Tab-separated table of C-alpha atoms and ligand atoms in Angstrom:
chain	number	residue	atom	x	y	z
Q	1	MET	CA	0.000	0.000	0.000
Q	2	SER	CA	1.353	3.413	-0.895
Q	3	GLU	CA	0.680	6.392	1.321
Q	4	THR	CA	1.201	10.025	0.567
Q	5	GLN	CA	0.783	12.764	3.121
Q	6	VAL	CA	-1.157	15.505	1.426
Q	7	ASN	CA	0.606	18.798	2.046
Q	8	PRO	CA	-0.439	22.029	0.361
Q	9	VAL	CA	2.880	23.740	1.108
Q	10	ASN	CA	4.714	21.268	-1.067
Q	11	PRO	CA	2.082	19.586	-3.197
Q	12	VAL	CA	4.626	17.359	-4.889
Q	13	PRO	CA	4.647	14.353	-2.584
Q	14	SER	CA	7.826	12.895	-1.251
Q	15	ALA	CA	6.803	9.398	-2.407
Q	16	THR	CA	8.318	8.414	-5.770
Q	17	SER	CA	6.295	10.231	-8.349
Q	18	ALA	CA	6.328	9.785	-12.078
Q	19	THR	CA	3.612	12.377	-12.383
Q	20	PRO	CA	3.921	15.128	-9.868
Q	21	ALA	CA	0.719	16.956	-9.135
Q	22	ALA	CA	0.462	20.663	-9.631
Q	23	SER	CA	2.867	22.776	-7.595
Q	24	LYS	CA	3.022	26.488	-6.965
Q	25	ALA	CA	5.049	26.765	-10.180
Q	26	THR	CA	2.373	24.977	-12.183
Q	27	PRO	CA	-1.018	26.375	-11.276
Q	28	ILE	CA	-3.918	23.946	-11.373
Q	29	PRO	CA	-5.953	24.535	-14.523
Q	30	ASP	CA	-9.506	25.741	-14.212
Q	31	ALA	CA	-12.064	22.912	-14.139
Q	32	ALA	CA	-14.343	24.578	-16.677
Q	33	ALA	CA	-11.443	25.009	-19.091
Q	34	LEU	CA	-10.492	21.358	-18.689
Q	35	ASP	CA	-14.095	20.325	-19.385
Q	36	ALA	CA	-14.211	22.550	-22.456
Q	37	ALA	CA	-11.081	20.846	-23.818
Q	38	ASP	CA	-12.201	17.305	-22.890
Q	39	PRO	CA	-12.800	15.187	-26.026
Q	40	LEU	CA	-15.014	12.805	-24.011
Q	41	ALA	CA	-17.197	15.502	-22.434
Q	42	GLY	CA	-20.124	14.774	-24.781
Q	43	LEU	CA	-20.388	11.174	-23.537
Q	44	ARG	CA	-21.990	12.454	-20.348
Q	45	ASP	CA	-25.232	12.842	-22.321
Q	46	ARG	CA	-25.341	9.074	-22.745
Q	47	PHE	CA	-26.166	8.770	-19.011
Q	48	VAL	CA	-28.943	9.774	-16.664
Q	49	LEU	CA	-27.266	12.027	-14.109
Q	50	GLY	CA	-29.227	14.209	-11.753
Q	51	ASP	CA	-27.937	17.061	-9.682
Q	52	GLY	CA	-24.986	16.556	-7.437
Q	53	VAL	CA	-21.686	14.838	-7.985
Q	54	TYR	CA	-21.549	11.094	-8.478
Q	55	LEU	CA	-18.159	9.580	-7.657
Q	56	ASP	CA	-19.304	6.046	-6.901
Q	57	GLY	CA	-19.261	4.460	-10.351
Q	58	ASN	CA	-16.609	2.070	-9.025
Q	59	SER	CA	-19.390	0.564	-6.908
Q	60	LEU	CA	-22.522	1.070	-9.016
Q	61	GLY	CA	-22.236	2.696	-12.440
Q	62	ALA	CA	-24.776	5.380	-13.398
Q	63	LEU	CA	-27.774	4.515	-15.583
Q	64	PRO	CA	-27.073	4.684	-19.330
Q	65	ALA	CA	-29.842	6.644	-21.040
Q	66	GLY	CA	-30.735	3.858	-23.490
Q	67	VAL	CA	-31.381	1.166	-20.884
Q	68	PRO	CA	-34.948	2.016	-19.738
Q	69	ALA	CA	-36.450	1.873	-23.241
Q	70	ARG	CA	-34.604	-1.321	-24.106
Q	71	LEU	CA	-35.703	-3.006	-20.886
Q	72	ALA	CA	-39.281	-1.875	-21.427
Q	73	ASP	CA	-39.203	-3.529	-24.852
Q	74	VAL	CA	-37.683	-6.722	-23.471
Q	75	VAL	CA	-40.421	-6.940	-20.856
Q	76	ALA	CA	-43.414	-5.878	-22.949
Q	77	ARG	CA	-42.616	-7.445	-26.304
Q	78	GLU	CA	-39.965	-10.126	-25.920
Q	79	TRP	CA	-41.394	-11.534	-22.708
Q	80	GLY	CA	-44.985	-10.225	-22.804
Q	81	GLU	CA	-45.763	-11.080	-26.412
Q	82	LEU	CA	-43.218	-13.567	-27.699
Q	83	ARG	CA	-42.860	-15.390	-24.388
Q	84	ILE	CA	-40.872	-18.620	-24.770
Q	85	ARG	CA	-40.215	-17.954	-28.453
Q	86	SER	CA	-37.765	-15.251	-27.374
Q	87	TRP	CA	-35.202	-17.836	-26.321
Q	88	THR	CA	-34.545	-18.313	-30.030
Q	89	GLU	CA	-36.283	-15.468	-31.862
Q	90	SER	CA	-34.965	-12.698	-29.600
Q	91	GLY	CA	-31.579	-14.351	-29.128
Q	92	TRP	CA	-31.959	-14.901	-25.399
Q	93	TRP	CA	-30.273	-18.312	-25.483
Q	94	ILE	CA	-27.021	-16.998	-26.931
Q	95	ALA	CA	-27.008	-13.754	-24.925
Q	96	PRO	CA	-24.228	-14.904	-22.509
Q	97	GLU	CA	-21.754	-15.321	-25.373
Q	98	ARG	CA	-23.088	-12.351	-27.377
Q	99	VAL	CA	-22.766	-9.934	-24.452
Q	100	GLY	CA	-19.398	-11.510	-23.676
Q	101	ASP	CA	-18.195	-10.636	-27.160
Q	102	ARG	CA	-19.379	-7.096	-26.554
Q	103	ILE	CA	-17.244	-6.850	-23.406
Q	104	ALA	CA	-14.259	-8.607	-25.032
Q	105	PRO	CA	-12.715	-5.558	-26.761
Q	106	LEU	CA	-12.797	-3.633	-23.479
Q	107	VAL	CA	-10.629	-6.287	-21.836
Q	108	GLY	CA	-8.351	-6.964	-24.787
Q	109	ALA	CA	-9.862	-10.301	-25.734
Q	110	ALA	CA	-10.602	-11.681	-29.179
Q	111	PRO	CA	-14.165	-12.991	-29.648
Q	112	GLY	CA	-15.218	-16.323	-28.197
Q	113	GLN	CA	-13.427	-16.066	-24.861
Q	114	VAL	CA	-15.803	-14.099	-22.623
Q	115	VAL	CA	-19.106	-15.399	-21.272
Q	116	VAL	CA	-21.542	-13.394	-19.153
Q	117	GLY	CA	-23.634	-14.710	-16.281
Q	118	ASP	CA	-23.756	-15.371	-12.543
Q	119	SER	CA	-22.109	-13.140	-9.959
Q	120	THR	CA	-18.418	-12.281	-9.818
Q	121	GLY	CA	-18.001	-14.556	-6.832
Q	122	VAL	CA	-19.528	-17.536	-8.625
Q	123	ASN	CA	-17.219	-16.962	-11.579
Q	124	ILE	CA	-14.182	-16.696	-9.297
Q	125	PHE	CA	-15.170	-20.080	-7.893
Q	126	LYS	CA	-15.473	-21.632	-11.361
Q	127	ALA	CA	-12.163	-20.137	-12.488
Q	128	LEU	CA	-10.193	-21.115	-9.373
Q	129	VAL	CA	-11.376	-24.723	-9.293
Q	130	ALA	CA	-10.868	-25.070	-13.055
Q	131	ALA	CA	-7.334	-23.653	-12.681
Q	132	VAL	CA	-6.484	-26.086	-9.867
Q	133	ARG	CA	-7.764	-28.942	-12.025
Q	134	MET	CA	-5.716	-27.714	-15.008
Q	135	ALA	CA	-2.572	-27.370	-12.901
Q	136	GLY	CA	-2.763	-31.020	-11.887
Q	137	GLU	CA	-2.107	-33.057	-8.746
Q	138	GLY	CA	1.539	-32.077	-8.314
Q	139	ARG	CA	0.679	-28.499	-7.477
Q	140	ASP	CA	-0.858	-28.210	-4.046
Q	141	GLU	CA	-0.830	-24.490	-3.272
Q	142	ILE	CA	-3.145	-21.573	-4.087
Q	143	LEU	CA	-1.967	-17.973	-3.672
Q	144	VAL	CA	-4.293	-15.079	-3.017
Q	145	ASP	CA	-3.710	-11.359	-2.688
Q	146	GLY	CA	-3.599	-10.706	1.071
Q	147	ASP	CA	-5.546	-7.416	0.801
Q	148	THR	CA	-8.109	-8.776	-1.594
Q	149	PHE	CA	-11.850	-8.147	-1.605
Q	150	PRO	CA	-13.418	-10.409	1.054
Q	151	THR	CA	-15.270	-12.645	-1.433
Q	152	ASP	CA	-12.028	-13.502	-3.231
Q	153	GLY	CA	-10.344	-14.482	0.029
Q	154	TYR	CA	-13.310	-16.514	1.257
Q	155	LEU	CA	-13.585	-18.358	-2.042
Q	156	ALA	CA	-9.871	-19.052	-2.281
Q	157	ALA	CA	-9.997	-20.559	1.226
Q	158	SER	CA	-13.041	-22.649	0.353
Q	159	VAL	CA	-11.532	-23.865	-2.932
Q	160	ALA	CA	-8.321	-24.779	-1.107
Q	161	ARG	CA	-10.308	-26.840	1.428
Q	162	MET	CA	-12.414	-28.487	-1.269
Q	163	THR	CA	-9.512	-29.411	-3.496
Q	164	GLY	CA	-7.049	-30.338	-0.736
Q	165	ARG	CA	-4.687	-27.465	-1.515
Q	166	GLU	CA	-2.951	-25.105	0.873
Q	167	LEU	CA	-3.858	-21.429	0.746
Q	168	ARG	CA	-1.177	-18.780	1.139
Q	169	ARG	CA	-2.104	-15.096	1.445
Q	170	VAL	CA	0.615	-12.874	0.019
Q	171	PRO	CA	0.635	-9.071	-0.413
Q	172	ALA	CA	-0.313	-8.280	-4.002
Q	173	ALA	CA	3.015	-6.638	-4.796
Q	174	GLY	CA	4.872	-9.856	-3.967
Q	175	ILE	CA	2.409	-12.454	-5.152
Q	176	ALA	CA	4.080	-13.333	-8.448
Q	177	GLY	CA	7.493	-13.644	-6.811
Q	178	ALA	CA	6.037	-15.936	-4.155
Q	179	ALA	CA	4.997	-18.575	-6.695
Q	180	GLY	CA	7.039	-21.737	-6.856
Q	181	PRO	CA	6.888	-25.333	-8.051
Q	182	ARG	CA	3.996	-26.079	-5.672
Q	183	THR	CA	1.810	-23.214	-6.885
Q	184	ALA	CA	-1.221	-24.159	-8.941
Q	185	VAL	CA	-2.791	-20.729	-9.330
Q	186	ALA	CA	-2.721	-17.187	-7.967
Q	187	LEU	CA	-5.891	-15.112	-7.623
Q	188	VAL	CA	-4.773	-11.534	-8.190
Q	189	ASN	CA	-6.556	-8.172	-8.345
Q	190	HIS	CA	-5.779	-5.900	-11.247
Q	191	VAL	CA	-6.749	-2.866	-9.140
Q	192	ASP	CA	-7.020	-2.907	-5.332
Q	193	TYR	CA	-10.588	-2.008	-4.341
Q	194	ARG	CA	-9.497	-0.027	-1.292
Q	195	THR	CA	-6.425	1.889	-2.411
Q	196	GLY	CA	-6.990	2.025	-6.169
Q	197	GLU	CA	-3.482	0.654	-6.739
Q	198	LEU	CA	-3.034	-0.806	-10.241
Q	199	TYR	CA	-0.866	-3.903	-10.653
Q	200	ASP	CA	1.083	-4.903	-13.743
Q	201	ALA	CA	-0.961	-7.781	-15.176
Q	202	ALA	CA	1.629	-8.601	-17.846
Q	203	ALA	CA	4.537	-8.817	-15.402
Q	204	ILE	CA	2.562	-10.800	-12.815
Q	205	THR	CA	1.324	-13.245	-15.438
Q	206	ALA	CA	4.794	-13.701	-16.926
Q	207	ARG	CA	6.331	-14.374	-13.503
Q	208	LEU	CA	3.586	-16.849	-12.561
Q	209	HIS	CA	4.026	-18.666	-15.860
Q	210	GLU	CA	7.791	-18.907	-15.253
Q	211	ALA	CA	6.917	-20.719	-12.027
Q	212	GLY	CA	4.536	-22.969	-13.981
Q	213	ALA	CA	1.481	-21.490	-12.248
Q	214	LEU	CA	-1.737	-20.071	-13.674
Q	215	VAL	CA	-3.295	-16.687	-12.991
Q	216	VAL	CA	-6.913	-15.759	-12.311
Q	217	LEU	CA	-7.202	-11.996	-12.620
Q	218	ASP	CA	-9.985	-10.056	-10.864
Q	219	LEU	CA	-10.883	-7.148	-13.162
Q	220	CYS	CA	-13.729	-5.693	-11.081
Q	221	HIS	CA	-11.984	-2.332	-10.702
Q	222	SER	CA	-10.294	-2.138	-14.092
Q	223	ALA	CA	-12.736	-3.374	-16.753
Q	224	GLY	CA	-14.195	-0.269	-18.381
Q	225	ALA	CA	-11.902	2.053	-16.424
Q	226	LEU	CA	-8.586	1.474	-18.175
Q	227	PRO	CA	-7.086	-0.656	-20.945
Q	228	VAL	CA	-6.926	-4.349	-20.090
Q	229	ARG	CA	-4.936	-6.649	-22.397
Q	230	LEU	CA	-5.910	-10.198	-21.485
Q	231	ASP	CA	-4.856	-11.828	-24.753
Q	232	ALA	CA	-1.613	-9.864	-25.137
Q	233	ASP	CA	-0.623	-10.323	-21.483
Q	234	GLY	CA	-1.143	-14.084	-21.619
Q	235	VAL	CA	-3.722	-14.096	-18.810
Q	236	ASP	CA	-5.204	-17.553	-18.249
Q	237	LEU	CA	-8.568	-16.798	-16.649
Q	238	ALA	CA	-10.233	-13.574	-15.555
Q	239	VAL	CA	-13.466	-12.367	-13.998
Q	240	GLY	CA	-15.084	-8.970	-13.623
Q	241	CYS	CA	-18.199	-7.127	-12.479
Q	242	GLY	CA	-20.922	-5.888	-14.811
Q	243	TYR	CA	-22.253	-3.202	-12.492
Q	244	LYS	CA	-19.237	-0.961	-11.864
Q	245	TYR	CA	-17.458	0.710	-14.796
Q	246	LEU	CA	-19.561	-1.314	-17.266
Q	247	ASN	CA	-22.709	0.364	-15.893
Q	248	GLY	CA	-24.890	-2.747	-16.232
Q	249	GLY	CA	-27.112	-1.951	-13.240
Q	250	PRO	CA	-27.507	-3.267	-9.699
Q	251	GLY	CA	-26.628	-6.953	-9.576
Q	252	ALA	CA	-25.719	-7.039	-13.279
Q	253	PRO	CA	-24.210	-10.391	-14.229
Q	254	ALA	CA	-20.452	-10.758	-14.149
Q	255	PHE	CA	-18.156	-12.000	-16.907
Q	256	LEU	CA	-15.688	-14.845	-17.153
Q	257	TYR	CA	-12.729	-14.907	-19.560
Q	258	ILE	CA	-11.394	-18.319	-20.531
Q	259	ARG	CA	-8.312	-18.035	-22.723
Q	260	ALA	CA	-8.987	-19.874	-26.020
Q	261	GLU	CA	-6.117	-22.327	-25.587
Q	262	HIS	CA	-7.401	-23.347	-22.135
Q	263	GLN	CA	-11.007	-23.863	-23.142
Q	264	PRO	CA	-10.691	-27.575	-24.030
Q	265	ARG	CA	-9.250	-28.206	-20.529
Q	266	PHE	CA	-11.608	-25.917	-18.600
Q	267	ASP	CA	-13.362	-28.365	-16.302
Q	268	SER	CA	-16.080	-26.375	-14.528
Q	269	PRO	CA	-16.990	-27.263	-10.951
Q	270	LEU	CA	-20.527	-26.054	-11.718
Q	271	PRO	CA	-21.644	-27.927	-14.818
Q	272	GLY	CA	-25.260	-27.363	-15.782
Q	273	TRP	CA	-27.482	-28.021	-18.728
Q	274	ASN	CA	-26.543	-24.627	-20.185
Q	275	SER	CA	-22.877	-25.639	-20.366
Q	276	HIS	CA	-23.687	-28.968	-22.006
Q	277	ALA	CA	-22.632	-29.577	-25.608
Q	278	ASP	CA	-26.227	-30.562	-26.405
Q	279	PRO	CA	-28.442	-29.003	-23.727
Q	280	PHE	CA	-31.706	-30.388	-25.017
Q	281	ALA	CA	-30.404	-33.955	-25.218
Q	282	MET	CA	-30.989	-34.048	-21.453
Q	283	THR	CA	-28.418	-36.798	-20.984
Q	284	ASP	CA	-27.247	-38.176	-17.635
Q	285	ASP	CA	-23.605	-37.413	-18.314
Q	286	HIS	CA	-22.316	-33.905	-18.692
Q	287	VAL	CA	-20.474	-33.331	-21.953
Q	288	PRO	CA	-18.997	-29.817	-21.801
Q	289	ALA	CA	-19.910	-27.453	-24.616
Q	290	PRO	CA	-17.042	-26.570	-26.894
Q	291	GLY	CA	-15.715	-23.071	-26.398
Q	292	VAL	CA	-16.453	-20.497	-23.754
Q	293	ALA	CA	-20.068	-21.686	-23.290
Q	294	ARG	CA	-18.685	-24.307	-20.928
Q	295	GLY	CA	-18.344	-21.458	-18.428
Q	296	ARG	CA	-22.140	-21.204	-18.229
Q	297	VAL	CA	-24.240	-22.957	-15.577
Q	298	GLY	CA	-27.995	-22.491	-15.760
Q	299	THR	CA	-30.745	-20.388	-17.284
Q	300	PRO	CA	-29.358	-16.887	-17.773
Q	301	ASP	CA	-30.802	-13.916	-15.921
Q	302	ILE	CA	-32.162	-12.345	-19.093
Q	303	LEU	CA	-33.505	-9.049	-17.745
Q	304	SER	CA	-30.219	-8.134	-16.070
Q	305	MET	CA	-28.164	-9.480	-18.929
Q	306	LEU	CA	-30.011	-7.453	-21.539
Q	307	ALA	CA	-29.797	-4.341	-19.360
Q	308	LEU	CA	-26.035	-4.850	-19.351
Q	309	GLU	CA	-26.041	-5.362	-23.103
Q	310	ALA	CA	-27.934	-2.094	-23.611
Q	311	ALA	CA	-25.574	-0.343	-21.199
Q	312	LEU	CA	-22.587	-1.418	-23.283
Q	313	GLU	CA	-23.879	0.721	-26.160
Q	314	VAL	CA	-22.397	3.767	-24.440
Q	315	TRP	CA	-18.997	2.454	-25.599
Q	316	GLU	CA	-19.875	2.932	-29.262
Q	317	GLY	CA	-16.981	4.831	-30.857
Q	318	VAL	CA	-15.142	5.254	-27.543
Q	319	ASP	CA	-11.405	4.651	-27.430
Q	320	ILE	CA	-10.340	3.042	-24.133
Q	321	GLU	CA	-6.947	4.787	-24.382
Q	322	ALA	CA	-8.770	8.141	-24.365
Q	323	VAL	CA	-10.745	6.933	-21.349
Q	324	ARG	CA	-7.479	6.147	-19.568
Q	325	ALA	CA	-6.005	9.547	-20.420
Q	326	LYS	CA	-9.064	11.270	-18.988
Q	327	SER	CA	-9.131	9.065	-15.909
Q	328	LEU	CA	-5.537	10.000	-15.076
Q	329	ALA	CA	-6.178	13.666	-15.764
Q	330	LEU	CA	-9.227	13.595	-13.482
Q	331	THR	CA	-7.450	11.866	-10.611
Q	332	ASP	CA	-4.362	14.117	-11.009
Q	333	PHE	CA	-6.662	17.132	-10.896
Q	334	PHE	CA	-8.582	15.852	-7.869
Q	335	LEU	CA	-5.392	15.109	-5.920
Q	336	ALA	CA	-3.911	18.502	-6.768
Q	337	ARG	CA	-7.088	20.289	-5.712
Q	338	VAL	CA	-7.204	18.307	-2.457
Q	339	GLU	CA	-3.661	19.447	-1.721
Q	340	GLU	CA	-4.554	23.014	-2.535
Q	341	ALA	CA	-7.868	23.225	-0.695
Q	342	LEU	CA	-7.325	21.198	2.484
Q	343	PRO	CA	-5.129	22.140	5.443
Q	344	ALA	CA	-1.860	20.217	5.503
Q	345	GLY	CA	-2.113	16.714	6.849
Q	346	THR	CA	-5.916	16.685	7.045
Q	347	VAL	CA	-6.175	13.628	4.821
Q	348	THR	CA	-3.671	11.094	3.560
Q	349	SER	CA	-3.923	9.680	0.073
Q	350	VAL	CA	-3.368	5.921	-0.115
Q	351	THR	CA	-3.659	5.962	-3.898
Q	352	PRO	CA	-0.351	5.834	-5.773
Q	353	ARG	CA	0.838	8.971	-7.522
Q	354	GLU	CA	2.515	7.111	-10.350
Q	355	HIS	CA	0.273	6.787	-13.354
Q	356	ASP	CA	1.319	3.223	-14.013
Q	357	ARG	CA	0.261	2.263	-10.474
Q	358	ARG	CA	-3.057	4.103	-10.295
Q	359	GLY	CA	-6.502	2.808	-11.229
Q	360	SER	CA	-9.468	5.151	-11.616
Q	361	GLN	CA	-10.201	6.046	-8.006
Q	362	VAL	CA	-8.689	8.097	-5.235
Q	363	SER	CA	-8.860	6.945	-1.619
Q	364	LEU	CA	-8.193	9.393	1.170
Q	365	ARG	CA	-7.582	8.349	4.744
Q	366	HIS	CA	-9.294	10.344	7.494
Q	367	PRO	CA	-9.977	9.198	11.069
Q	368	ALA	CA	-13.646	10.221	10.848
Q	369	ALA	CA	-14.110	8.935	7.288
Q	370	ARG	CA	-17.490	7.348	8.037
Q	371	GLU	CA	-18.982	10.607	9.346
Q	372	VAL	CA	-17.273	12.682	6.650
Q	373	MET	CA	-18.664	10.537	3.829
Q	374	ALA	CA	-22.161	10.558	5.328
Q	375	GLU	CA	-22.045	14.364	5.378
Q	376	LEU	CA	-20.590	14.567	1.857
Q	377	ILE	CA	-23.493	12.460	0.583
Q	378	ARG	CA	-25.951	14.657	2.469
Q	379	ARG	CA	-24.451	17.661	0.668
Q	380	GLY	CA	-24.725	16.016	-2.750
Q	381	VAL	CA	-21.284	14.483	-3.271
Q	382	VAL	CA	-21.589	10.709	-3.458
Q	383	GLY	CA	-18.487	8.624	-2.888
Q	384	ASP	CA	-18.235	5.779	-0.426
Q	385	PHE	CA	-16.657	4.737	2.826
Q	386	ARG	CA	-14.487	1.677	3.303
Q	387	ALA	CA	-13.672	0.606	6.837
Q	388	PRO	CA	-11.933	1.604	8.882
Q	389	ASP	CA	-10.985	5.069	7.635
Q	390	LEU	CA	-11.120	5.481	3.852
Q	391	LEU	CA	-13.042	8.002	1.788
Q	392	ARG	CA	-13.271	6.412	-1.660
Q	393	PHE	CA	-13.919	8.483	-4.791
Q	394	GLY	CA	-14.413	6.704	-8.111
Q	395	PHE	CA	-13.879	8.524	-11.404
Q	396	THR	CA	-15.808	7.178	-14.385
Q	397	PRO	CA	-14.341	9.055	-17.342
Q	398	LEU	CA	-17.428	8.519	-19.494
Q	399	TYR	CA	-19.500	10.781	-17.266
Q	400	THR	CA	-17.343	12.413	-14.585
Q	401	SER	CA	-16.351	16.001	-15.338
Q	402	PHE	CA	-13.523	18.116	-13.979
Q	403	THR	CA	-16.215	20.403	-12.577
Q	404	ASP	CA	-17.545	17.410	-10.612
Q	405	ALA	CA	-14.067	16.752	-9.212
Q	406	ASP	CA	-13.637	20.408	-8.310
Q	407	ARG	CA	-17.025	20.586	-6.586
Q	408	ALA	CA	-16.289	17.408	-4.647
Q	409	VAL	CA	-13.109	18.957	-3.245
Q	410	ARG	CA	-14.862	22.200	-2.334
Q	411	VAL	CA	-17.601	20.339	-0.465
Q	412	LEU	CA	-15.034	18.055	1.197
Q	413	ALA	CA	-13.145	21.121	2.448
Q	414	GLU	CA	-16.403	22.544	3.842
Q	415	VAL	CA	-17.375	19.277	5.511
Q	416	LEU	CA	-13.961	18.939	7.144
Q	417	ALA	CA	-14.033	22.548	8.325
Q	418	ASP	CA	-17.513	22.001	9.807
Q	419	LEU	CA	-16.652	18.816	11.738
Q	420	PRO	CA	-17.848	19.247	15.314
Q	421	ALA	CA	-15.166	19.897	17.900
Q	422	GLY	CA	-13.932	16.629	19.299
Q	423	THR	CA	-14.438	14.653	16.098
Q	424	PRO	CA	-11.231	12.739	15.263
Q	425	GLY	CA	-9.391	14.715	12.595
Q	426	GLY	CA	-11.778	17.644	13.045
Q	427	ALA	CA	-10.963	21.281	13.629
Q	428	GLY	CA	-11.281	20.924	17.388
Q	429	ALA	CA	-9.357	17.663	17.593
K	501	LIG	C1	-12.618	-6.807	-6.382
K	501	LIG	C2	-13.946	-7.480	-6.191
K	501	LIG	N1	-14.023	-8.813	-6.299
K	501	LIG	C3	-15.193	-9.463	-6.112
K	501	LIG	C4	-16.359	-8.778	-5.840
K	501	LIG	C5	-17.616	-9.551	-5.596
K	501	LIG	O1	-18.582	-9.319	-6.556
K	501	LIG	P1	-20.032	-9.981	-6.462
K	501	LIG	O2	-20.688	-9.432	-5.242
K	501	LIG	O3	-20.696	-9.512	-7.705
K	501	LIG	O4	-19.883	-11.450	-6.411
K	501	LIG	C6	-16.323	-7.377	-5.750
K	501	LIG	C7	-17.547	-6.603	-5.462
K	501	LIG	O5	-17.557	-5.418	-5.303
K	501	LIG	C8	-15.081	-6.719	-5.919
K	501	LIG	O6	-14.977	-5.385	-5.816
C-alpha cells in the first residue's frame, strides 16, 4: 500500500512520483477550461445524471440513457408477447456469449473467450477450481492477494479446502514472486478495491508462468476504467463485475474470460445443462460445450443481462486509451485540488501517484471517514466509505467532469471545516 501525506505547502509528494501533481510553479488549470477541452465531455449525455456529484461508479455505475427503453421492450414485447419464443427469436439463449463478445474488446480479448452470467463470486469459484484442475495433482498451493476483496479471500480458502490445496495469502506486490513449483494458481486483483493501486498484469502473469502457475485476474476495478490486455498479457482466466465501470445496473451479471487455448481443458466445478454440448439432449452425463459456453451454468438472468447489453452501447466509438487519459487527468486534478484546498495533513492519500500504479479512483484516509462521507453524501457528493478510515472516490471518465471533481473537493473542504469539535481529525481535535 502506498501512502502520501497531502501537504499544500509542497504539493509534490515525497513518495516516488512519475507524475507530480500541480505545484506552486504549475497552477492547477480551471475545471471549466479542462471540461471545455475534454474530447469525451459529450459522452456524459449518454447517461442519466441528476444534480450533485456522483463519484461512486466504481461501486454502481450510473444509468445509461438507453437502458430504460430497451428493458421496457424486453419486458413488454420479448417476454410479454413472444414469451418462450424469445429464447430463439430474440436471441436470449445466446445472450451470454453475445454480451461476452461485446465486453471482449474492453478487456483486450478476441471474440469467443468471454461469457456473461452469474455473480463475480460464482465466476471466481469456477475459475479457481478449473485452474487447480488444469494445474494437476503435483501443485498443491493456491496464492491469493492478502488485501483482496473479502469474497475472493473466502472463495480461495473454500476452494483450497475443497480441493485439498494449501492457501497462502501474500501481499499483491509480492504475489508473483512468491509462486514456486507447488503453486497451482494465484488469484490476483488488477486494481485494489481499497487503495486504487493498479498492478502490472503482464509482469505478474509472466512471472507466474515462469513458475509454472496459472493466474486468475480479478478485473472488477479495471474493466471499463482502463485498458486491459488479457490476450496480449497471456492471462489464463479472468473475472469482472458488470455493475461498476460497465454500468450494467444493480446486480448485473459478471463475466468470465477463458483463454482460447485453455477452453478444451476448462473443467467447470458447476456444470449445468446450459454448459452442455447438447443441452436439449438431457443426458445423464455432462459433456462440456465446446468453447467459452462451458463457463455457463444455468438459465441466464435475461432481464439483467439485456440491461447490461444495452448499457454497453455507451462504448460505441469510444477509445479506451482516451478513457485512460481522462481518468488520469481527473485523478491528477482531484489530488492537486485536495492538496490546494485542504489544510496540511488533514487527509492522507493511499492511492499511488505514479500513473502506471493508479486505477481510476482516489482513496483518502481520514480518522472520521465514516462521518465525513455521510455528510458529503448529504451535501450532494456521493463517494463511499471503506472501513476503517477510507473516503473512496471513483472517477468514471465517461460521465465524470472536472467540474464534478472540483465541486467534490470544495464540499469536502467545507465538511472537514464544519466537523464538530472533538471529532477525530476535526478542527477541534
Ligand atoms: C474486487 C472485487 N471482487 C469481487 C467482488 C464480488 O462481486 P459480487 O458481489 O458480484 O460477487 C467485488 C464486489 O464489489 C469486488 O470489488
